[in-house]
Coordinates of C-alpha atoms in Angstrom, one line a residue:
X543 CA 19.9 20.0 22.2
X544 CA 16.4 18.4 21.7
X545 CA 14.8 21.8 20.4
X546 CA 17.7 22.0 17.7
X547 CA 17.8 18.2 16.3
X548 CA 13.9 19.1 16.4
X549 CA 13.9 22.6 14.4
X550 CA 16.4 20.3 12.1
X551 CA 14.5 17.8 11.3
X552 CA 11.7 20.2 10.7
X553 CA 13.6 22.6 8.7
X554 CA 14.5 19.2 6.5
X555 CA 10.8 18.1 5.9
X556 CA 10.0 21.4 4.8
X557 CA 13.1 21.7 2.3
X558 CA 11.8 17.9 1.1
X559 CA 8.4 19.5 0.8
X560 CA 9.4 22.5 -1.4
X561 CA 11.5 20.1 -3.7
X562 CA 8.2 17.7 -4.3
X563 CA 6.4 21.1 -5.2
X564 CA 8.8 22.5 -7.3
X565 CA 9.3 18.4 -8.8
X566 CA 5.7 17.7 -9.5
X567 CA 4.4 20.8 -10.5
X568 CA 6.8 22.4 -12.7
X569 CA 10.4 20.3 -13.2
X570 CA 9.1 16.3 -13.4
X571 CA 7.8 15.5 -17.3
X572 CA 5.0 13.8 -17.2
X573 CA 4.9 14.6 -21.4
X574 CA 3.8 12.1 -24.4
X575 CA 6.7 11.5 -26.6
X576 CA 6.1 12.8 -30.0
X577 CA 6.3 9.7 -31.2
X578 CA 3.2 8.3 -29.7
X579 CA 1.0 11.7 -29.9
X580 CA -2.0 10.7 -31.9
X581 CA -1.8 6.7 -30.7
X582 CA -3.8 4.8 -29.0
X583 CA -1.4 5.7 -26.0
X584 CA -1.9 9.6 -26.3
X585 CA -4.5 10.5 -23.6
X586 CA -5.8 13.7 -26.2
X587 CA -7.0 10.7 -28.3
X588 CA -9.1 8.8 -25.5
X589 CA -10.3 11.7 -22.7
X590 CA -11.7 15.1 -23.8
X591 CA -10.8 18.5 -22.5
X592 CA -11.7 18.5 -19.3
X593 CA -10.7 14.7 -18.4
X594 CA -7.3 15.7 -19.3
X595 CA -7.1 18.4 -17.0
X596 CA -8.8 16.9 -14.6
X597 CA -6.5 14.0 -14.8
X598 CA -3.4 16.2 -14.5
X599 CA -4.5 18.1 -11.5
X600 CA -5.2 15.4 -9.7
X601 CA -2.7 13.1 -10.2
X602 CA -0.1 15.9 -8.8
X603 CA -1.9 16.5 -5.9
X604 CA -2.3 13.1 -4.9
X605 CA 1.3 12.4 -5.9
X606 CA 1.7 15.6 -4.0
X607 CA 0.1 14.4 -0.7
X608 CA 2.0 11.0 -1.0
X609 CA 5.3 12.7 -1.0
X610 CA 4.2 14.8 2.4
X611 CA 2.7 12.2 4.2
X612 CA 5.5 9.7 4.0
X613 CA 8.5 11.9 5.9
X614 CA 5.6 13.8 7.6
X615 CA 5.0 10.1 9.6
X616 CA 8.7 9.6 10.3
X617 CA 9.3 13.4 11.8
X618 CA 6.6 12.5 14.0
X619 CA 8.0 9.5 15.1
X620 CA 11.4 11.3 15.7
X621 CA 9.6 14.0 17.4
X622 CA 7.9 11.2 19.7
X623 CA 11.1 10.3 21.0
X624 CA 13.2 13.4 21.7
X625 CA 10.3 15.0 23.5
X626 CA 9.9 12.1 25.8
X627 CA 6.2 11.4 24.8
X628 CA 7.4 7.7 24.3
X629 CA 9.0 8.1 27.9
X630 CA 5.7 9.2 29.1
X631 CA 3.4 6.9 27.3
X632 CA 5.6 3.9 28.6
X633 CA 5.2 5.7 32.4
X634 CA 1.5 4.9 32.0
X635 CA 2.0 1.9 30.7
X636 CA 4.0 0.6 33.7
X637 CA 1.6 2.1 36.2
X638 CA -1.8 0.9 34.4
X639 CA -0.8 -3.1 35.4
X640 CA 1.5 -5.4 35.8
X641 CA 0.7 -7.8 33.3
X642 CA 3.3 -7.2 30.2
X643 CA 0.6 -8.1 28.0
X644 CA -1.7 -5.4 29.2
X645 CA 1.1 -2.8 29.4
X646 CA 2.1 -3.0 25.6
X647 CA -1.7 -2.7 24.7
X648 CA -1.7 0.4 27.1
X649 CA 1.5 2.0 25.1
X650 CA 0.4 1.3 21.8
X651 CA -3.1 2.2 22.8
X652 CA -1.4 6.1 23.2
X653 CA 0.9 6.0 20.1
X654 CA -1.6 4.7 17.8
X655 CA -4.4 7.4 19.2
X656 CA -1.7 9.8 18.8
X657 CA -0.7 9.0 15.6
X658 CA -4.4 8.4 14.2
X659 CA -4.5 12.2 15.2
X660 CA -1.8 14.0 13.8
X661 CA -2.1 12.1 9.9
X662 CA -5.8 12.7 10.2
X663 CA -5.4 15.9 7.8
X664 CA -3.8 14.2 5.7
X665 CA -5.9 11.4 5.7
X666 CA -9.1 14.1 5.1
X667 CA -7.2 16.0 2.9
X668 CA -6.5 13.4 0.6
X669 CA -10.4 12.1 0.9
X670 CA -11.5 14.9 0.1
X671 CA -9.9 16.1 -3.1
X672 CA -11.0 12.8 -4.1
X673 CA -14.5 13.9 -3.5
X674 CA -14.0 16.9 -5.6
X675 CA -12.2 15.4 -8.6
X676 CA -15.2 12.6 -8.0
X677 CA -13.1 9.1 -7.8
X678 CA -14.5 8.8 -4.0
X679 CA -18.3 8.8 -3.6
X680 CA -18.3 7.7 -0.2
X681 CA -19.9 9.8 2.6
X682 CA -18.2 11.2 5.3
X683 CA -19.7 9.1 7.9
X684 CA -18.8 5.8 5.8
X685 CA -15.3 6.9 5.8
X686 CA -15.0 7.7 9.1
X687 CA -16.3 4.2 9.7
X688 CA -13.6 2.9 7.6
X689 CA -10.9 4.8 9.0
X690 CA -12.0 3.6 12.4
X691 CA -11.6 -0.3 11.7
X692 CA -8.4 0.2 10.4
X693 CA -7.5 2.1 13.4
X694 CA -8.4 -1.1 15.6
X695 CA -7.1 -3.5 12.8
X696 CA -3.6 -1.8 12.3
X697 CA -3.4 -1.9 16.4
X698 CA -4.6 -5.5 17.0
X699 CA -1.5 -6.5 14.3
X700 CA 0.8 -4.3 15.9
X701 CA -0.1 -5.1 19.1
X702 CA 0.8 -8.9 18.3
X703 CA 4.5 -8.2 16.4
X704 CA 5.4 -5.4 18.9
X705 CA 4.5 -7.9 22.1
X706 CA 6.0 -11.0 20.4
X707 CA 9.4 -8.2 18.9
X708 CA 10.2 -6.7 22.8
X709 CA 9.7 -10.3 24.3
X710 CA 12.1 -11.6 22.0
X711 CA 14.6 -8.4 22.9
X712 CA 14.7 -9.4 26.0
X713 CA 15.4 -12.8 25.6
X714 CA 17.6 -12.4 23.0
X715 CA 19.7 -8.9 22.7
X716 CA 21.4 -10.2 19.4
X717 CA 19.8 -12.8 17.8
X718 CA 16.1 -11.2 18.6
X719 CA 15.6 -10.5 14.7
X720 CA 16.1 -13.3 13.9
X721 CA 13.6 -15.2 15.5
X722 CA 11.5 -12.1 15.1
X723 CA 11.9 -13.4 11.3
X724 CA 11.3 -16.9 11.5
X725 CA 8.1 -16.0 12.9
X726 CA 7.3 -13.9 10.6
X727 CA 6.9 -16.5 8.3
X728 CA 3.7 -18.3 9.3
X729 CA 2.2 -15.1 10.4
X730 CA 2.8 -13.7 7.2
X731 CA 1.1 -16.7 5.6
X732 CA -1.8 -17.1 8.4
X733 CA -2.6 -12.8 7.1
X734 CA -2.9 -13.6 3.6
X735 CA -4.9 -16.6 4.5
X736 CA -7.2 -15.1 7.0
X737 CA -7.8 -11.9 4.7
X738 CA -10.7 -12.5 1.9
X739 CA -12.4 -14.5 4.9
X740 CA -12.2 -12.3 7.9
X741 CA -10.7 -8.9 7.6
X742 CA -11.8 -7.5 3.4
X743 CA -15.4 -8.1 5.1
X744 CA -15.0 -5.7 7.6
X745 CA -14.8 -3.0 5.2
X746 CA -16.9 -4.3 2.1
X747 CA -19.4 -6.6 1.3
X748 CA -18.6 -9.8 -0.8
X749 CA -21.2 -12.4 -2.6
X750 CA -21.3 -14.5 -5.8
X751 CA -21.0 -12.7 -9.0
X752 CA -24.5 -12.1 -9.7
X753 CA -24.3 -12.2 -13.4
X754 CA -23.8 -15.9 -14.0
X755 CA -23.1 -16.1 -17.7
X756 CA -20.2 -13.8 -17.2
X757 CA -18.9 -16.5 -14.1
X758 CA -19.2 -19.3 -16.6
X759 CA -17.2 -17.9 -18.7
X760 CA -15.0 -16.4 -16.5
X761 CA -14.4 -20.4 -14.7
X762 CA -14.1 -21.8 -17.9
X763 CA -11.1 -19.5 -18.4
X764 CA -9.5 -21.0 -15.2
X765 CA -9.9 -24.2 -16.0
X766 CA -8.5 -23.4 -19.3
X767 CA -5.3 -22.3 -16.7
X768 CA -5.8 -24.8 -14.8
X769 CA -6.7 -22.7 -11.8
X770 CA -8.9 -24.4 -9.0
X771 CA -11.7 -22.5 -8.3
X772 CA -15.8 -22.4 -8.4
X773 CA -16.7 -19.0 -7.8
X774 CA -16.0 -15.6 -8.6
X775 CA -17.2 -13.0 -5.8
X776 CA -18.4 -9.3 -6.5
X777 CA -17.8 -6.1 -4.3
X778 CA -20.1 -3.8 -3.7
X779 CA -17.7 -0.8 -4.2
X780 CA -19.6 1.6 -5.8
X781 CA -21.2 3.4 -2.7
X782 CA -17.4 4.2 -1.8
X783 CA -15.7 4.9 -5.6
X784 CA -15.9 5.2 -9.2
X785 CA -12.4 3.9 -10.0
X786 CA -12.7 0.0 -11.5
X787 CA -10.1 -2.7 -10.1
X788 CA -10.1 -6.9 -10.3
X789 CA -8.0 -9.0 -8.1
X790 CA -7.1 -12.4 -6.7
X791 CA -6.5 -12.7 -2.7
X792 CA -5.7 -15.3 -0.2
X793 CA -4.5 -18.8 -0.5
X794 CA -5.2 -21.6 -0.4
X795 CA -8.9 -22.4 0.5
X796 CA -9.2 -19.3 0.7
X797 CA -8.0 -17.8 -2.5
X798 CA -10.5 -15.6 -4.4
X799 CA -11.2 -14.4 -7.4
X800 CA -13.0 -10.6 -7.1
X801 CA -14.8 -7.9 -9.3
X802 CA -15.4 -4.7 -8.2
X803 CA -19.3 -3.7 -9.3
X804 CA -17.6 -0.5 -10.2
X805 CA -16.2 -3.0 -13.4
X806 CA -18.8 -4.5 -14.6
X807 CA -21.1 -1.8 -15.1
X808 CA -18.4 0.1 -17.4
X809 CA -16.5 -2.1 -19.1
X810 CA -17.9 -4.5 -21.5
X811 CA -17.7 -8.6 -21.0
X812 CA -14.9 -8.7 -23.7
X813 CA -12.7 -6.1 -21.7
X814 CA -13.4 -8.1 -18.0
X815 CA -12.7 -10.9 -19.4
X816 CA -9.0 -9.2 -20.3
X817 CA -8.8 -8.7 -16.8
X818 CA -9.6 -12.0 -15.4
X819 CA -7.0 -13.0 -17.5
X820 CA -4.6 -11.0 -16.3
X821 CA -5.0 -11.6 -12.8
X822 CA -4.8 -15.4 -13.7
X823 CA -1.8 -14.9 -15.3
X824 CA -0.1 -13.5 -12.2
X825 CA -1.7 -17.8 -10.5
X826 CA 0.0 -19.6 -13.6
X827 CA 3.1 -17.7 -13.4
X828 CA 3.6 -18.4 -9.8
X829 CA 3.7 -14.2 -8.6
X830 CA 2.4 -14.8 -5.5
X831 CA 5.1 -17.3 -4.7
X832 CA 8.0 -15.3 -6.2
X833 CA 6.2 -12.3 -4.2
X834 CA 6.5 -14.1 -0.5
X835 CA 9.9 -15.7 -1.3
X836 CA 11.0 -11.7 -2.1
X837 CA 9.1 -10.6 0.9
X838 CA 10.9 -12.8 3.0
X839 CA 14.1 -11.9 1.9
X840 CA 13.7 -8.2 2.5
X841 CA 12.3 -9.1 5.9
X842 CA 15.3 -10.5 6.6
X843 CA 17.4 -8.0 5.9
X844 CA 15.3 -5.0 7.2
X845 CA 15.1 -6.7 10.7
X846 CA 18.7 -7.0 10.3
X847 CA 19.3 -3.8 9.5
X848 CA 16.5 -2.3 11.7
X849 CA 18.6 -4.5 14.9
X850 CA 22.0 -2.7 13.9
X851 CA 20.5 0.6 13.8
X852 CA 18.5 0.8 17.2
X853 CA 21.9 -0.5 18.8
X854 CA 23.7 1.7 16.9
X855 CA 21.6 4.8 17.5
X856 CA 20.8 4.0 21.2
X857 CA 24.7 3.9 21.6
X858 CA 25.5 6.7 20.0
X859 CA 22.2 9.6 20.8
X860 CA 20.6 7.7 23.7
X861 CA 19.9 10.9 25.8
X862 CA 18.5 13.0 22.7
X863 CA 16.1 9.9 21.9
X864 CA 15.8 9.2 25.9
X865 CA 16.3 5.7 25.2
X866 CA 18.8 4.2 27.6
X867 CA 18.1 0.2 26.4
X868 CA 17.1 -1.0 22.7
X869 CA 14.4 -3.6 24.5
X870 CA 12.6 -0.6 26.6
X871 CA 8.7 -0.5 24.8
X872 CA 9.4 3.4 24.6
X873 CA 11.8 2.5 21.8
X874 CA 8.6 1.4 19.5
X875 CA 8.8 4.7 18.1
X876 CA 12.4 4.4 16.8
X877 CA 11.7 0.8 15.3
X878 CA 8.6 2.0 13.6
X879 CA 10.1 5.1 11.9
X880 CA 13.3 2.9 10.7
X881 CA 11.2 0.6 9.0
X882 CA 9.3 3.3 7.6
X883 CA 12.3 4.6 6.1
X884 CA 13.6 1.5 4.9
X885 CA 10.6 0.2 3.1
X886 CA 10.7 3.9 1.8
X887 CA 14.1 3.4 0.4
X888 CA 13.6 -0.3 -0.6
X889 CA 10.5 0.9 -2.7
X890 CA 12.0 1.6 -5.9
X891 CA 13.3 -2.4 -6.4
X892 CA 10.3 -3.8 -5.0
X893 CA 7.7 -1.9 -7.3
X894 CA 10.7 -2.5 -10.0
X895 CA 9.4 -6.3 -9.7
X896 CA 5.9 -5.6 -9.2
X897 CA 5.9 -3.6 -12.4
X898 CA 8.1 -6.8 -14.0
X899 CA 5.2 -9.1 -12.6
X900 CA 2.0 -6.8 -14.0
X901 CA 3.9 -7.1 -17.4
X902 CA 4.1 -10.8 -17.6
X903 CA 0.0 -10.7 -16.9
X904 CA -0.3 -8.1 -19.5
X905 CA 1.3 -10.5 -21.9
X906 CA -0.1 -13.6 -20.5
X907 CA -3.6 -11.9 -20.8
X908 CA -3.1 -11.3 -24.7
X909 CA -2.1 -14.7 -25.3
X910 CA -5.1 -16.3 -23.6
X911 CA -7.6 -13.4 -24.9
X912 CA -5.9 -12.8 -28.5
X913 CA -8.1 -9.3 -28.4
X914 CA -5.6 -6.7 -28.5
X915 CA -8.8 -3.4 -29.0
X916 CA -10.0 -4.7 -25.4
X917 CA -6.9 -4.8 -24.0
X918 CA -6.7 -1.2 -24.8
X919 CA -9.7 -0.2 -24.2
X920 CA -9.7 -1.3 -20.8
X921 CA -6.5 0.4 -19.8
X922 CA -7.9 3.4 -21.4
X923 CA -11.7 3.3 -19.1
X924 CA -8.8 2.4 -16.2
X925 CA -7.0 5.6 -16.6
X926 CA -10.2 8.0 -16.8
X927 CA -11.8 6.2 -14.1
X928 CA -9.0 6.9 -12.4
X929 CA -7.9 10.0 -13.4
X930 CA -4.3 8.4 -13.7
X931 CA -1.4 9.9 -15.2
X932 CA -0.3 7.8 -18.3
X933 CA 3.1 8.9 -18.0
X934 CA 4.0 9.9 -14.4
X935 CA 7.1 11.5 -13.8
X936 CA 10.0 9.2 -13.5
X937 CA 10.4 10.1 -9.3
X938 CA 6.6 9.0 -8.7
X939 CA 7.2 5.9 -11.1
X940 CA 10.0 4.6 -9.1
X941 CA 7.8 5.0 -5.5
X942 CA 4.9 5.1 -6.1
X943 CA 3.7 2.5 -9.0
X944 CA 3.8 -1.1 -8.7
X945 CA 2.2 -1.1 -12.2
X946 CA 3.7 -0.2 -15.4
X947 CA 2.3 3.6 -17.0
X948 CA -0.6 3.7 -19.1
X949 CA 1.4 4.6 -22.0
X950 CA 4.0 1.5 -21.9
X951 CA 0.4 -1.1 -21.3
X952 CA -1.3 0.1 -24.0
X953 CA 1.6 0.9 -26.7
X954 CA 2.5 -2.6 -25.7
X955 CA -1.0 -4.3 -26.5
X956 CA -1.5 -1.7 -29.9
X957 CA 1.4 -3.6 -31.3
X958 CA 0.4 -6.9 -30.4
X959 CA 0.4 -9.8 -32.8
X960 CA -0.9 -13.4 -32.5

C-alpha cells in the first residue's frame, strides 16, 4: 500500500514538473504588448542583445526551479511519513532522554539534517546558475556559510513553535490551535523586532551610511513624512550579488532604514532617493500594520485548517502515514507539509495585496519625488541588475511576485503627471 501511495505521489510531482516545463518554456507569454513596444516599458529599448537574452533564460530557469522545489519539499514530507522515517526519528528521540524538551530537539535535529540534505541540489543548483548568469558573486565557501546559519536559525525557530505546538496538543486536543495562535502573536512581533538587531547580522554586515550628504537628505525626506528616525544603515552586499534592493525592517526601536552598497554605486542620488521614498511610503501608509493584521488572520485560519486536516487525515489513513495520535512528535512531518501547501495555495491573495501595497509606494514615491525619468530609470537598472522578466507569465505573477511587473511600474510612472 505504502509503495503505491508513494509511486503516486511521485508519478504526480513529475506530471507537475512536465507541465511547469512545457508552461514556462513554450505555452506562458511572457510578450510586450504591441502597444508598449518601443516605450519606456519595452525591455529592446533599455537592455541590448545579450541582456535580453540573458534576462529570458534566466528568469525561466529560476521560475523553473521555484516551481520544482515547492511540491519537491511536500513529496518529501509525505515520503517521511509513509516510510516510517518519522516513526524512527521519534524512536531515537524517546530513547536519547527523558526530558521532552531534549527529545523534540533530538527529532527535529534528524528531520531538519534530513531535509537540509535532500533540497541541497536544489539549493546548489539554483546558486549556481546564478553564478553563471552573474547576479550571485558570492564564493562557494561564503554560501555554504550562509546556508549553514540558516540551517541552525530555521531549527532554533522551529524548535520553539513545534515544542510550544505538541505541548499544547496535548493539553488541548481541540482548542490546541488556538492557543497555538494567540501565541503566535507576540512571537510574531518579538521576530520582527529582534531581526535588524540580532539575526540580518548573522549573515551581513550593517553600519551607517557612509556617504553623509546622501543620509541628510535622505532624513530630511522622513522628516518631511514624518518618520522617526536618525540613521540610515548600508549593507555590504556586494561580495555576495550584483542585484540592487532598499528596505525598511523591524519596529519599533528597532526599525531601520537600509541600502544595499550594490545601490548606491549604480544608481544615481536622484534615482535612491525614488527608492527611499518608496519604502517610506509603505511607513506613512501604515503597510506594515495592514501586513501583520493580514498575517494574523491567515494564521488563524491555517492553524484552523491545518487542526481539521491532521484529525481528519490521522482518522481516515493513520496506518499509511503510521500516525496513530495527531499529538505524537512523529506527526511534525504531516503539519509541516500542510502548511506548506496551504501557504502555497494562499499565495496568489497574499502577493495580490503585496503587489496592491508596492503600488501605493510607487505612487506615493512620485508624489514626494515629482521625477517621473528617475522613477523609470531605476526600475529599468532594477530589471537588468536583476535579470527580471518585465512581463512574467501570468502563473509565476500570481506565486511568485509580491511586486507588480516591470512593465505595469514603469508604464505607470511614464505617464505620470504632477
Amino acid at each position: 500500500m505504502a509503495r503505491k501511495w508513494a509511486a503516486a505521489a511521485v508519478g504526480v510531482y513529475l506530471i507537475s514538473a512536465a507541465f511547469m516545463y512545457w508552461y514556462l518554456f513554450y505555452g506562458g507569454s511572457g510578450a510586450i504588448p504591441s502597444g508598449l513596444k518601443g516605450t519606456a516599458a519595452d525591455p529592446a529599448t533599455f537592455l541590448n542583445g545579450r541582456e535580453l537574452l540573458l534576462s529570458e533564460q534566466y528568469s525561466k530557469i529560476r521560475n523553473f526551479i521555484f516551481f520544482l522545489s515547492t511540491p519537491y519539499e511536500w513529496l518529501f514530507y509525505f515520503l517521511v511519513l509513509i516510510s516510517g522515517l518519522s516513526r524512527v526519528f521519534e524512536r531515537w528521540a524517546i530513547s536519547s532522554s527523558k526530558w521532552k524538551a531534549l527529545q523534540t530537539a533530538v527529532y527535529l535535529f534528524w528531520l531538519s539534517l534530513l531535509s537540509f540534505a535532500v533540497s541541497f541540489p536544489f539549493d546548489y543548483v539554483s546558486y549556481a546558475y546564478s553564478k553563471r548568469y552573474n547576479i550571485s558573486t558570492q564564493s562557494f565557501s561564503s554560501w555554504m556559510k550562509d546556508n549553514i546559519i540558516d540551517f541552525w536559525v530555521s531549527f532554533g525557530t522551529m524548535f520553539i513553535l513545534a515544542g510550544v505546538i505538541y505541548w499544547l496538543m496535548k493539553k488541548s486536543a481541540k482548542k490546541w490551535w488556538l492557543y497555538a495562535w494567540l501565541l503566535s502573536i507576540p512571537f510574531s512581533l518579538f521576530m520582527m523586532f529582534v531581526q535588524p538587531v540580532i539575526i540580518d547580522p548573522l549573515y551581513n554586515d550593517f553600519y551607517p551610511l557612509k556617504d553623509k550628504n546622501l543620509e541628510t537628505k535622505i532624513l530630511a525626506m522622513a522628516q518631511k513624512a514624518h518618520i522617526p528616525t536618525d540613521h540610515v544603515y548600508e549593507v555590504n552586499m556586494a561580495k555576495k550579488t550584483n542585484s540592487l534592493n532598499a528596505y525598511v525592517t523591524g519596529i519599533g526601536s528597532n526599525s531601520r532604514i537600509v541600502l544595499w552598497d550594490t545601490t548606491l554605486k549604480k544608481l544615481n542620488d536622484k534615482e535612491i532617493m525614488f527608492i527611499m521614498a518608496h519604502e517610506m511610503g509603505h511607513y506613512v501608509e501604515k503597510h506594515i500594520y495592514y501586513g501583520i493584521a493580514g498575517y494574523l488572520v491567515l494564521t488563524f485560519a491555517g492553524l484552523w485548517l491545518i487542526a481539521k486536516l491532521m484529525d481528519f487525515m490521522v482518522r481516515k489513513r493513520g496506518k499509511l502515514l503510521q500516525l496513530s495520535d495527531v499529538s505524537s512528535l512523529r506527526s511534525l512531518p504531516l503539519f509541516l507539509l500542510l502548511a506548506g501547501v496551504l501557504l502555497f495555495a494562499s499565495s496568489p491573495l497574499t502577493n495580490y495585496a503585496s503587489r496592491y501595497q508596492e503600488t501605493r509606494a510607487d505612487q506615493y514615491a512620485m508624489k514626494m519625488t515629482h521625477d517621473k525619468n528617475s522613477a523609470v530609470k531605476t526600475f529599468q537598472e532594477l530589471t537588468r541588475a536583476g535579470l527580471s522578466e518585465v512581463n512574467p507569465p501570468l502563473l509565476v505573477k500570481w506565486f511568485r511576485y509580491t511586486h507588480p511587473a516591470m512593465l505595469d511600474r514603469i508604464t505607470t510612472a511614464s505617464q505620470y503627471k504632477k
